[in-house]
């Protein structure tokens, strides 16, 4: 009998959901989600950005991004203001946001180290992440609306 490979899409979705759940559980006492951490880290790395550019960087649609940002703006971790164009929203990390990011970073690093070990070491983890990046890029190229 020929063994049928489980659906790649569903397997990847289940794994992504499990990873998100695990990271969120580890961040629970800190009061933010892994998606919020990612947004804070991305904003911190670019300094100041707008919603449109951030949607391209993090590959989220505008409504999902706005929903994820709202609690970070409400808690004062991210500063949001209107840009030159009335429709533009400019974002930056506040001092409180930078402090929170520093507080979270060791927890994130610990989880990263756990994942590297789980995936079989640095070389295997690098290969895994590289495969995910190549998949993402090839899907974007073949479906530019993603």
mmCIF file of N, CA and C in Angstrom:
data_model
loop_
_atom_site.group_PDB
_atom_site.id
_atom_site.type_symbol
_atom_site.label_atom_id
_atom_site.label_comp_id
_atom_site.label_asym_id
_atom_site.label_seq_id
_atom_site.Cartn_x
_atom_site.Cartn_y
_atom_site.Cartn_z
ATOM 1 N N UNK A 1 0.827 -1.200 0.000
ATOM 2 C CA UNK A 1 0.000 0.000 0.000
ATOM 3 C C UNK A 1 0.861 1.250 0.000
ATOM 4 N N UNK A 2 0.441 2.204 -0.784
ATOM 5 C CA UNK A 2 1.148 3.480 -0.864
ATOM 6 C C UNK A 2 0.614 4.390 0.240
ATOM 7 N N UNK A 3 1.509 4.859 1.086
ATOM 8 C CA UNK A 3 1.106 5.741 2.182
ATOM 9 C C UNK A 3 0.857 7.149 1.626
ATOM 10 N N UNK A 4 -0.265 7.723 1.997
ATOM 11 C CA UNK A 4 -0.609 9.066 1.548
ATOM 12 C C UNK A 4 -0.116 10.067 2.594
ATOM 13 N N UNK A 5 0.624 11.055 2.132
ATOM 14 C CA UNK A 5 1.126 12.116 2.992
ATOM 15 C C UNK A 5 -0.043 12.953 3.498
ATOM 16 N N UNK A 6 -0.081 13.261 4.785
ATOM 17 C CA UNK A 6 -1.152 14.137 5.282
ATOM 18 C C UNK A 6 -1.121 15.474 4.533
ATOM 19 N N UNK A 7 -2.244 16.138 4.478
ATOM 20 C CA UNK A 7 -2.355 17.431 3.797
ATOM 21 C C UNK A 7 -1.303 18.405 4.349
ATOM 22 N N UNK A 8 -0.460 18.895 3.485
ATOM 23 C CA UNK A 8 0.610 19.812 3.889
ATOM 24 C C UNK A 8 0.019 21.077 4.514
ATOM 25 N N UNK A 9 -1.013 21.614 3.877
ATOM 26 C CA UNK A 9 -1.627 22.848 4.367
ATOM 27 C C UNK A 9 -2.173 22.671 5.784
ATOM 28 N N UNK A 10 -2.957 21.621 5.986
ATOM 29 C CA UNK A 10 -3.561 21.408 7.309
ATOM 30 C C UNK A 10 -2.498 21.097 8.360
ATOM 31 N N UNK A 11 -1.495 20.336 7.989
ATOM 32 C CA UNK A 11 -0.410 20.028 8.927
ATOM 33 C C UNK A 11 0.325 21.301 9.338
ATOM 34 N N UNK A 12 0.589 22.173 8.367
ATOM 35 C CA UNK A 12 1.277 23.445 8.654
ATOM 36 C C UNK A 12 0.408 24.349 9.524
ATOM 37 N N UNK A 13 -0.887 24.400 9.230
ATOM 38 C CA UNK A 13 -1.796 25.231 10.036
ATOM 39 C C UNK A 13 -1.858 24.744 11.475
ATOM 40 N N UNK A 14 -1.956 23.427 11.639
ATOM 41 C CA UNK A 14 -2.015 22.877 13.006
ATOM 42 C C UNK A 14 -0.723 23.177 13.764
ATOM 43 N N UNK A 15 0.396 23.031 13.075
ATOM 44 C CA UNK A 15 1.687 23.313 13.715
ATOM 45 C C UNK A 15 1.796 24.806 14.058
ATOM 46 N N UNK A 16 1.378 25.665 13.144
ATOM 47 C CA UNK A 16 1.423 27.113 13.399
ATOM 48 C C UNK A 16 0.530 27.473 14.582
ATOM 49 N N UNK A 17 -0.656 26.906 14.631
ATOM 50 C CA UNK A 17 -1.560 27.168 15.756
ATOM 51 C C UNK A 17 -0.967 26.678 17.071
ATOM 52 N N UNK A 18 -0.343 25.500 17.046
ATOM 53 C CA UNK A 18 0.269 24.950 18.265
ATOM 54 C C UNK A 18 1.428 25.829 18.731
ATOM 55 N N UNK A 19 2.252 26.285 17.785
ATOM 56 C CA UNK A 19 3.366 27.171 18.137
ATOM 57 C C UNK A 19 2.862 28.484 18.730
ATOM 58 N N UNK A 20 1.861 29.068 18.086
ATOM 59 C CA UNK A 20 1.298 30.331 18.586
ATOM 60 C C UNK A 20 0.744 30.135 19.987
ATOM 61 N N UNK A 21 0.017 29.037 20.191
ATOM 62 C CA UNK A 21 -0.543 28.739 21.508
ATOM 63 C C UNK A 21 0.575 28.619 22.549
ATOM 64 N N UNK A 22 1.641 27.901 22.193
ATOM 65 C CA UNK A 22 2.752 27.693 23.124
ATOM 66 C C UNK A 22 3.429 29.024 23.485
ATOM 67 N N UNK A 23 3.751 29.826 22.488
ATOM 68 C CA UNK A 23 4.380 31.122 22.756
ATOM 69 C C UNK A 23 3.454 31.991 23.607
ATOM 70 N N UNK A 24 2.160 32.051 23.242
ATOM 71 C CA UNK A 24 1.211 32.859 24.007
ATOM 72 C C UNK A 24 1.117 32.387 25.452
ATOM 73 N N UNK A 25 1.130 31.074 25.655
ATOM 74 C CA UNK A 25 1.077 30.532 27.021
ATOM 75 C C UNK A 25 2.312 30.976 27.817
ATOM 76 N N UNK A 26 3.474 30.959 27.168
ATOM 77 C CA UNK A 26 4.715 31.386 27.825
ATOM 78 C C UNK A 26 4.710 32.895 28.107
ATOM 79 N N UNK A 27 3.993 33.667 27.292
ATOM 80 C CA UNK A 27 3.913 35.127 27.459
ATOM 81 C C UNK A 27 2.770 35.555 28.380
ATOM 82 N N UNK A 28 1.951 34.592 28.794
ATOM 83 C CA UNK A 28 0.735 34.895 29.542
ATOM 84 C C UNK A 28 0.961 35.843 30.721
ATOM 85 N N UNK A 29 1.982 35.594 31.527
ATOM 86 C CA UNK A 29 2.243 36.422 32.716
ATOM 87 C C UNK A 29 2.765 37.805 32.352
ATOM 88 N N UNK A 30 3.196 37.983 31.115
ATOM 89 C CA UNK A 30 3.734 39.269 30.666
ATOM 90 C C UNK A 30 2.612 40.170 30.154
ATOM 91 N N UNK A 31 1.509 39.567 29.744
ATOM 92 C CA UNK A 31 0.349 40.356 29.356
ATOM 93 C C UNK A 31 0.252 40.732 27.890
ATOM 94 N N UNK A 32 1.041 40.096 27.030
ATOM 95 C CA UNK A 32 0.881 40.315 25.598
ATOM 96 C C UNK A 32 0.979 38.975 24.876
ATOM 97 N N UNK A 33 0.597 38.983 23.613
ATOM 98 C CA UNK A 33 0.659 37.766 22.807
ATOM 99 C C UNK A 33 1.930 37.765 21.962
ATOM 100 N N UNK A 34 2.244 36.631 21.383
ATOM 101 C CA UNK A 34 3.420 36.545 20.510
ATOM 102 C C UNK A 34 3.238 37.437 19.286
ATOM 103 N N UNK A 35 2.002 37.547 18.784
ATOM 104 C CA UNK A 35 1.762 38.439 17.648
ATOM 105 C C UNK A 35 2.018 39.898 18.022
ATOM 106 N N UNK A 36 1.616 40.287 19.233
ATOM 107 C CA UNK A 36 1.881 41.645 19.698
ATOM 108 C C UNK A 36 3.381 41.865 19.897
ATOM 109 N N UNK A 37 4.052 40.866 20.439
ATOM 110 C CA UNK A 37 5.509 40.953 20.594
ATOM 111 C C UNK A 37 6.175 41.161 19.238
ATOM 112 N N UNK A 38 5.735 40.396 18.254
ATOM 113 C CA UNK A 38 6.292 40.511 16.911
ATOM 114 C C UNK A 38 6.100 41.921 16.350
ATOM 115 N N UNK A 39 4.911 42.479 16.531
ATOM 116 C CA UNK A 39 4.663 43.844 16.049
ATOM 117 C C UNK A 39 5.571 44.843 16.758
ATOM 118 N N UNK A 40 5.705 44.696 18.067
ATOM 119 C CA UNK A 40 6.573 45.606 18.821
ATOM 120 C C UNK A 40 8.022 45.490 18.354
ATOM 121 N N UNK A 41 8.491 44.266 18.154
ATOM 122 C CA UNK A 41 9.868 44.048 17.707
ATOM 123 C C UNK A 41 10.085 44.628 16.313
ATOM 124 N N UNK A 42 9.117 44.443 15.427
ATOM 125 C CA UNK A 42 9.238 44.984 14.071
ATOM 126 C C UNK A 42 9.215 46.507 14.067
ATOM 127 N N UNK A 43 8.332 47.102 14.846
ATOM 128 C CA UNK A 43 8.285 48.560 14.937
ATOM 129 C C UNK A 43 9.587 49.076 15.539
ATOM 130 N N UNK A 44 10.070 48.405 16.558
ATOM 131 C CA UNK A 44 11.329 48.810 17.187
ATOM 132 C C UNK A 44 12.491 48.760 16.194
ATOM 133 N N UNK A 45 12.503 47.745 15.345
ATOM 134 C CA UNK A 45 13.628 47.598 14.411
ATOM 135 C C UNK A 45 13.631 48.668 13.322
ATOM 136 N N UNK A 46 12.443 49.172 12.944
ATOM 137 C CA UNK A 46 12.405 50.213 11.904
ATOM 138 C C UNK A 46 12.318 51.614 12.490
ATOM 139 N N UNK A 47 12.029 51.732 13.765
ATOM 140 C CA UNK A 47 11.959 53.047 14.414
ATOM 141 C C UNK A 47 10.563 53.630 14.336
ATOM 142 N N UNK A 48 10.211 54.143 13.176
ATOM 143 C CA UNK A 48 8.883 54.701 12.933
ATOM 144 C C UNK A 48 8.377 54.127 11.628
ATOM 145 N N UNK A 49 7.108 53.774 11.604
ATOM 146 C CA UNK A 49 6.527 53.209 10.387
ATOM 147 C C UNK A 49 5.063 53.612 10.309
ATOM 148 N N UNK A 50 4.439 53.279 9.224
ATOM 149 C CA UNK A 50 3.000 53.514 9.123
ATOM 150 C C UNK A 50 2.297 52.175 8.957
ATOM 151 N N UNK A 51 0.983 52.205 9.098
ATOM 152 C CA UNK A 51 0.192 50.975 9.041
ATOM 153 C C UNK A 51 0.415 50.237 7.719
ATOM 154 N N UNK A 52 0.414 50.970 6.616
ATOM 155 C CA UNK A 52 0.558 50.344 5.299
ATOM 156 C C UNK A 52 1.872 49.592 5.182
ATOM 157 N N UNK A 53 2.967 50.238 5.569
ATOM 158 C CA UNK A 53 4.275 49.579 5.490
ATOM 159 C C UNK A 53 4.352 48.399 6.456
ATOM 160 N N UNK A 54 3.768 48.558 7.650
ATOM 161 C CA UNK A 54 3.813 47.473 8.638
ATOM 162 C C UNK A 54 3.025 46.251 8.143
ATOM 163 N N UNK A 55 1.908 46.468 7.444
ATOM 164 C CA UNK A 55 1.160 45.317 6.906
ATOM 165 C C UNK A 55 2.031 44.537 5.925
ATOM 166 N N UNK A 56 2.851 45.238 5.150
ATOM 167 C CA UNK A 56 3.743 44.554 4.202
ATOM 168 C C UNK A 56 4.858 43.804 4.939
ATOM 169 N N UNK A 57 5.381 44.397 5.990
ATOM 170 C CA UNK A 57 6.484 43.792 6.734
ATOM 171 C C UNK A 57 6.034 42.500 7.431
ATOM 172 N N UNK A 58 4.900 42.569 8.118
ATOM 173 C CA UNK A 58 4.462 41.430 8.938
ATOM 174 C C UNK A 58 3.465 40.509 8.238
ATOM 175 N N UNK A 59 3.082 40.861 7.016
ATOM 176 C CA UNK A 59 2.185 40.022 6.202
ATOM 177 C C UNK A 59 0.843 39.769 6.880
ATOM 178 N N UNK A 60 0.274 40.827 7.462
ATOM 179 C CA UNK A 60 -1.069 40.754 8.029
ATOM 180 C C UNK A 60 -1.966 41.730 7.275
ATOM 181 N N UNK A 61 -3.247 41.410 7.176
ATOM 182 C CA UNK A 61 -4.153 42.368 6.556
ATOM 183 C C UNK A 61 -4.386 43.518 7.533
ATOM 184 N N UNK A 62 -4.856 44.636 7.001
ATOM 185 C CA UNK A 62 -4.982 45.862 7.796
ATOM 186 C C UNK A 62 -5.907 45.690 9.006
ATOM 187 N N UNK A 63 -7.023 44.989 8.847
ATOM 188 C CA UNK A 63 -7.953 44.850 9.975
ATOM 189 C C UNK A 63 -7.359 43.988 11.090
ATOM 190 N N UNK A 64 -6.670 42.905 10.734
ATOM 191 C CA UNK A 64 -6.016 42.061 11.743
ATOM 192 C C UNK A 64 -4.915 42.848 12.448
ATOM 193 N N UNK A 65 -4.133 43.579 11.672
ATOM 194 C CA UNK A 65 -3.054 44.392 12.242
ATOM 195 C C UNK A 65 -3.624 45.425 13.212
ATOM 196 N N UNK A 66 -4.673 46.110 12.802
ATOM 197 C CA UNK A 66 -5.286 47.151 13.637
ATOM 198 C C UNK A 66 -5.812 46.561 14.942
ATOM 199 N N UNK A 67 -6.472 45.395 14.859
ATOM 200 C CA UNK A 67 -6.979 44.716 16.071
ATOM 201 C C UNK A 67 -5.845 44.309 17.004
ATOM 202 N N UNK A 68 -4.739 43.846 16.431
ATOM 203 C CA UNK A 68 -3.609 43.397 17.248
ATOM 204 C C UNK A 68 -2.885 44.589 17.875
ATOM 205 N N UNK A 69 -2.835 45.702 17.148
ATOM 206 C CA UNK A 69 -2.168 46.910 17.656
ATOM 207 C C UNK A 69 -2.963 47.617 18.751
ATOM 208 N N UNK A 70 -4.290 47.576 18.671
ATOM 209 C CA UNK A 70 -5.140 48.365 19.572
ATOM 210 C C UNK A 70 -4.781 48.229 21.051
ATOM 211 N N UNK A 71 -4.631 47.004 21.597
ATOM 212 C CA UNK A 71 -4.279 46.908 23.015
ATOM 213 C C UNK A 71 -2.886 47.478 23.323
ATOM 214 N N UNK A 72 -1.970 47.397 22.358
ATOM 215 C CA UNK A 72 -0.616 47.933 22.564
ATOM 216 C C UNK A 72 -0.635 49.457 22.587
ATOM 217 N N UNK A 73 -1.510 50.038 21.807
ATOM 218 C CA UNK A 73 -1.681 51.501 21.811
ATOM 219 C C UNK A 73 -2.373 51.912 23.107
ATOM 220 N N UNK A 74 -3.428 51.159 23.491
ATOM 221 C CA UNK A 74 -4.184 51.464 24.718
ATOM 222 C C UNK A 74 -3.316 51.384 25.970
ATOM 223 N N UNK A 75 -2.386 50.422 26.016
ATOM 224 C CA UNK A 75 -1.516 50.277 27.190
ATOM 225 C C UNK A 75 -0.336 51.242 27.160
ATOM 226 N N UNK A 76 -0.172 51.944 26.054
ATOM 227 C CA UNK A 76 0.904 52.940 25.961
ATOM 228 C C UNK A 76 2.231 52.382 25.495
ATOM 229 N N UNK A 77 2.240 51.181 24.923
ATOM 230 C CA UNK A 77 3.486 50.601 24.414
ATOM 231 C C UNK A 77 3.826 51.112 23.011
ATOM 232 N N UNK A 78 2.783 51.469 22.272
ATOM 233 C CA UNK A 78 2.977 51.996 20.922
ATOM 234 C C UNK A 78 2.280 53.340 20.826
ATOM 235 N N UNK A 79 2.994 54.304 20.246
ATOM 236 C CA UNK A 79 2.428 55.631 19.996
ATOM 237 C C UNK A 79 1.877 55.649 18.574
ATOM 238 N N UNK A 80 0.670 56.159 18.434
ATOM 239 C CA UNK A 80 0.001 56.235 17.135
ATOM 240 C C UNK A 80 -0.442 57.672 16.900
ATOM 241 N N UNK A 81 -0.134 58.183 15.719
ATOM 242 C CA UNK A 81 -0.590 59.533 15.391
ATOM 243 C C UNK A 81 -0.853 59.641 13.897
ATOM 244 N N UNK A 82 -1.637 60.633 13.534
ATOM 245 C CA UNK A 82 -1.912 60.882 12.117
ATOM 246 C C UNK A 82 -0.656 61.408 11.441
ATOM 247 N N UNK A 83 -0.435 60.940 10.219
ATOM 248 C CA UNK A 83 0.706 61.394 9.432
ATOM 249 C C UNK A 83 0.359 62.666 8.672
ATOM 250 N N UNK A 84 1.199 63.021 7.737
ATOM 251 C CA UNK A 84 0.977 64.206 6.908
ATOM 252 C C UNK A 84 -0.331 64.065 6.140
ATOM 253 N N UNK A 85 -0.527 62.880 5.591
ATOM 254 C CA UNK A 85 -1.766 62.544 4.913
ATOM 255 C C UNK A 85 -2.752 62.139 6.002
ATOM 256 N N UNK A 86 -3.945 62.689 6.027
ATOM 257 C CA UNK A 86 -4.915 62.414 7.102
ATOM 258 C C UNK A 86 -5.221 60.930 7.258
ATOM 259 N N UNK A 87 -5.105 60.159 6.175
ATOM 260 C CA UNK A 87 -5.413 58.734 6.237
ATOM 261 C C UNK A 87 -4.240 57.910 6.773
ATOM 262 N N UNK A 88 -3.063 58.481 6.804
ATOM 263 C CA UNK A 88 -1.877 57.750 7.252
ATOM 264 C C UNK A 88 -1.812 57.717 8.779
ATOM 265 N N UNK A 89 -1.476 56.558 9.325
ATOM 266 C CA UNK A 89 -1.272 56.397 10.762
ATOM 267 C C UNK A 89 0.190 56.023 10.962
ATOM 268 N N UNK A 90 0.902 56.850 11.747
ATOM 269 C CA UNK A 90 2.321 56.637 12.006
ATOM 270 C C UNK A 90 2.477 55.994 13.387
ATOM 271 N N UNK A 91 3.311 54.968 13.443
ATOM 272 C CA UNK A 91 3.496 54.191 14.669
ATOM 273 C C UNK A 91 4.947 54.215 15.125
ATOM 274 N N UNK A 92 5.132 54.257 16.433
ATOM 275 C CA UNK A 92 6.476 54.119 17.009
ATOM 276 C C UNK A 92 6.336 53.515 18.397
ATOM 277 N N UNK A 93 7.417 52.910 18.859
ATOM 278 C CA UNK A 93 7.432 52.327 20.200
ATOM 279 C C UNK A 93 7.664 53.443 21.215
ATOM 280 N N UNK A 94 6.914 53.430 22.296
ATOM 281 C CA UNK A 94 7.117 54.408 23.360
ATOM 282 C C UNK A 94 8.246 53.928 24.278
ATOM 283 N N UNK A 95 8.632 54.746 25.215
ATOM 284 C CA UNK A 95 9.634 54.345 26.205
ATOM 285 C C UNK A 95 9.124 53.127 26.965
ATOM 286 N N UNK A 96 7.840 53.161 27.346
ATOM 287 C CA UNK A 96 7.232 52.018 28.047
ATOM 288 C C UNK A 96 7.266 50.769 27.166
ATOM 289 N N UNK A 97 7.042 50.955 25.873
ATOM 290 C CA UNK A 97 7.078 49.846 24.935
ATOM 291 C C UNK A 97 8.460 49.237 24.833
ATOM 292 N N UNK A 98 9.479 50.089 24.839
ATOM 293 C CA UNK A 98 10.868 49.593 24.773
ATOM 294 C C UNK A 98 11.225 48.828 26.042
ATOM 295 N N UNK A 99 10.757 49.316 27.178
ATOM 296 C CA UNK A 99 10.985 48.616 28.450
ATOM 297 C C UNK A 99 10.285 47.260 28.426
ATOM 298 N N UNK A 100 9.040 47.222 27.943
ATOM 299 C CA UNK A 100 8.282 45.967 27.861
ATOM 300 C C UNK A 100 8.978 44.988 26.922
ATOM 301 N N UNK A 101 9.470 45.491 25.798
ATOM 302 C CA UNK A 101 10.178 44.645 24.838
ATOM 303 C C UNK A 101 11.421 44.027 25.485
ATOM 304 N N UNK A 102 12.153 44.812 26.272
ATOM 305 C CA UNK A 102 13.325 44.286 26.988
ATOM 306 C C UNK A 102 12.928 43.243 28.021
ATOM 307 N N UNK A 103 11.766 43.449 28.654
ATOM 308 C CA UNK A 103 11.264 42.481 29.642
ATOM 309 C C UNK A 103 10.906 41.160 28.961
ATOM 310 N N UNK A 104 10.334 41.235 27.781
ATOM 311 C CA UNK A 104 9.870 40.052 27.067
ATOM 312 C C UNK A 104 11.016 39.308 26.395
ATOM 313 N N UNK A 105 12.016 40.006 25.940
ATOM 314 C CA UNK A 105 13.089 39.405 25.138
ATOM 315 C C UNK A 105 13.716 38.152 25.759
ATOM 316 N N UNK A 106 14.028 38.119 27.060
ATOM 317 C CA UNK A 106 14.598 36.886 27.626
ATOM 318 C C UNK A 106 13.632 35.701 27.564
ATOM 319 N N UNK A 107 12.330 35.961 27.733
ATOM 320 C CA UNK A 107 11.339 34.885 27.643
ATOM 321 C C UNK A 107 11.297 34.374 26.205
ATOM 322 N N UNK A 108 11.265 35.300 25.250
ATOM 323 C CA UNK A 108 11.257 34.931 23.835
ATOM 324 C C UNK A 108 12.515 34.134 23.488
ATOM 325 N N UNK A 109 13.664 34.589 23.985
ATOM 326 C CA UNK A 109 14.926 33.896 23.712
ATOM 327 C C UNK A 109 14.906 32.477 24.275
ATOM 328 N N UNK A 110 14.346 32.312 25.467
ATOM 329 C CA UNK A 110 14.246 30.979 26.079
ATOM 330 C C UNK A 110 13.377 30.060 25.210
ATOM 331 N N UNK A 111 12.254 30.579 24.712
ATOM 332 C CA UNK A 111 11.382 29.786 23.852
ATOM 333 C C UNK A 111 12.109 29.442 22.554
ATOM 334 N N UNK A 112 12.829 30.398 22.001
ATOM 335 C CA UNK A 112 13.594 30.149 20.768
ATOM 336 C C UNK A 112 14.587 29.002 20.981
ATOM 337 N N UNK A 113 15.285 29.035 22.098
ATOM 338 C CA UNK A 113 16.255 27.977 22.398
ATOM 339 C C UNK A 113 15.556 26.615 22.540
ATOM 340 N N UNK A 114 14.379 26.604 23.170
ATOM 341 C CA UNK A 114 13.603 25.364 23.286
ATOM 342 C C UNK A 114 13.224 24.837 21.901
ATOM 343 N N UNK A 115 12.789 25.742 21.022
ATOM 344 C CA UNK A 115 12.379 25.344 19.669
ATOM 345 C C UNK A 115 13.576 24.820 18.866
ATOM 346 N N UNK A 116 14.721 25.457 19.018
ATOM 347 C CA UNK A 116 15.935 25.006 18.323
ATOM 348 C C UNK A 116 16.287 23.589 18.770
ATOM 349 N N UNK A 117 16.226 23.350 20.069
ATOM 350 C CA UNK A 117 16.490 22.013 20.601
ATOM 351 C C UNK A 117 15.457 21.022 20.080
ATOM 352 N N UNK A 118 14.185 21.390 20.134
ATOM 353 C CA UNK A 118 13.105 20.523 19.669
ATOM 354 C C UNK A 118 13.275 20.150 18.189
ATOM 355 N N UNK A 119 13.740 21.122 17.381
ATOM 356 C CA UNK A 119 13.910 20.879 15.946
ATOM 357 C C UNK A 119 15.195 20.119 15.610
ATOM 358 N N UNK A 120 16.012 19.819 16.626
ATOM 359 C CA UNK A 120 17.203 19.002 16.389
ATOM 360 C C UNK A 120 18.498 19.782 16.327
ATOM 361 N N UNK A 121 18.511 20.991 16.872
ATOM 362 C CA UNK A 121 19.733 21.785 16.895
ATOM 363 C C UNK A 121 19.678 22.954 15.918
ATOM 364 N N UNK A 122 20.705 23.804 16.012
ATOM 365 C CA UNK A 122 20.732 25.038 15.228
ATOM 366 C C UNK A 122 20.680 24.791 13.727
ATOM 367 N N UNK A 123 21.458 23.835 13.250
ATOM 368 C CA UNK A 123 21.493 23.583 11.797
ATOM 369 C C UNK A 123 20.126 23.123 11.285
ATOM 370 N N UNK A 124 19.492 22.212 11.999
ATOM 371 C CA UNK A 124 18.174 21.722 11.589
ATOM 372 C C UNK A 124 17.127 22.834 11.693
ATOM 373 N N UNK A 125 17.208 23.640 12.753
ATOM 374 C CA UNK A 125 16.268 24.747 12.921
ATOM 375 C C UNK A 125 16.453 25.781 11.814
ATOM 376 N N UNK A 126 17.712 26.091 11.478
ATOM 377 C CA UNK A 126 17.987 27.024 10.373
ATOM 378 C C UNK A 126 17.391 26.508 9.069
ATOM 379 N N UNK A 127 17.555 25.210 8.821
ATOM 380 C CA UNK A 127 17.027 24.611 7.593
ATOM 381 C C UNK A 127 15.497 24.675 7.589
ATOM 382 N N UNK A 128 14.879 24.397 8.724
ATOM 383 C CA UNK A 128 13.427 24.450 8.846
ATOM 384 C C UNK A 128 12.911 25.859 8.558
ATOM 385 N N UNK A 129 13.498 26.850 9.215
ATOM 386 C CA UNK A 129 13.074 28.237 9.022
ATOM 387 C C UNK A 129 13.334 28.683 7.585
ATOM 388 N N UNK A 130 14.471 28.288 7.023
ATOM 389 C CA UNK A 130 14.776 28.618 5.628
ATOM 390 C C UNK A 130 13.715 28.040 4.691
ATOM 391 N N UNK A 131 13.280 26.815 4.958
ATOM 392 C CA UNK A 131 12.233 26.193 4.145
ATOM 393 C C UNK A 131 10.931 26.985 4.255
ATOM 394 N N UNK A 132 10.578 27.407 5.455
ATOM 395 C CA UNK A 132 9.364 28.200 5.637
ATOM 396 C C UNK A 132 9.459 29.530 4.886
ATOM 397 N N UNK A 133 10.619 30.171 4.952
ATOM 398 C CA UNK A 133 10.818 31.449 4.249
ATOM 399 C C UNK A 133 10.723 31.241 2.741
ATOM 400 N N UNK A 134 11.370 30.175 2.233
ATOM 401 C CA UNK A 134 11.306 29.901 0.783
ATOM 402 C C UNK A 134 9.872 29.620 0.352
ATOM 403 N N UNK A 135 9.126 28.883 1.154
ATOM 404 C CA UNK A 135 7.731 28.602 0.857
ATOM 405 C C UNK A 135 6.931 29.901 0.813
ATOM 406 N N UNK A 136 7.126 30.732 1.809
ATOM 407 C CA UNK A 136 6.435 32.017 1.880
ATOM 408 C C UNK A 136 6.748 32.868 0.649
ATOM 409 N N UNK A 137 8.019 32.975 0.301
ATOM 410 C CA UNK A 137 8.423 33.789 -0.839
ATOM 411 C C UNK A 137 7.852 33.228 -2.135
ATOM 412 N N UNK A 138 7.941 31.914 -2.324
ATOM 413 C CA UNK A 138 7.449 31.338 -3.581
ATOM 414 C C UNK A 138 5.935 31.493 -3.701
ATOM 415 N N UNK A 139 5.216 31.405 -2.597
ATOM 416 C CA UNK A 139 3.763 31.592 -2.645
ATOM 417 C C UNK A 139 3.427 33.042 -2.932
ATOM 418 N N UNK A 140 4.184 33.963 -2.389
ATOM 419 C CA UNK A 140 3.940 35.392 -2.651
ATOM 420 C C UNK A 140 4.197 35.701 -4.122
ATOM 421 N N UNK A 141 5.274 35.138 -4.650
ATOM 422 C CA UNK A 141 5.602 35.381 -6.062
ATOM 423 C C UNK A 141 4.525 34.801 -6.974
ATOM 424 N N UNK A 142 4.048 33.593 -6.647
ATOM 425 C CA UNK A 142 3.038 32.977 -7.503
ATOM 426 C C UNK A 142 1.627 33.532 -7.255
ATOM 427 N N UNK A 143 1.407 34.131 -6.091
ATOM 428 C CA UNK A 143 0.110 34.740 -5.754
ATOM 429 C C UNK A 143 0.340 36.112 -5.146
ATOM 430 N N UNK A 144 0.614 37.130 -5.969
ATOM 431 C CA UNK A 144 1.013 38.451 -5.462
ATOM 432 C C UNK A 144 -0.006 39.101 -4.511
ATOM 433 N N UNK A 145 -1.237 38.616 -4.485
ATOM 434 C CA UNK A 145 -2.225 39.213 -3.605
ATOM 435 C C UNK A 145 -2.140 38.734 -2.162
ATOM 436 N N UNK A 146 -1.229 37.785 -1.878
ATOM 437 C CA UNK A 146 -1.084 37.280 -0.499
ATOM 438 C C UNK A 146 -0.500 38.342 0.384
#
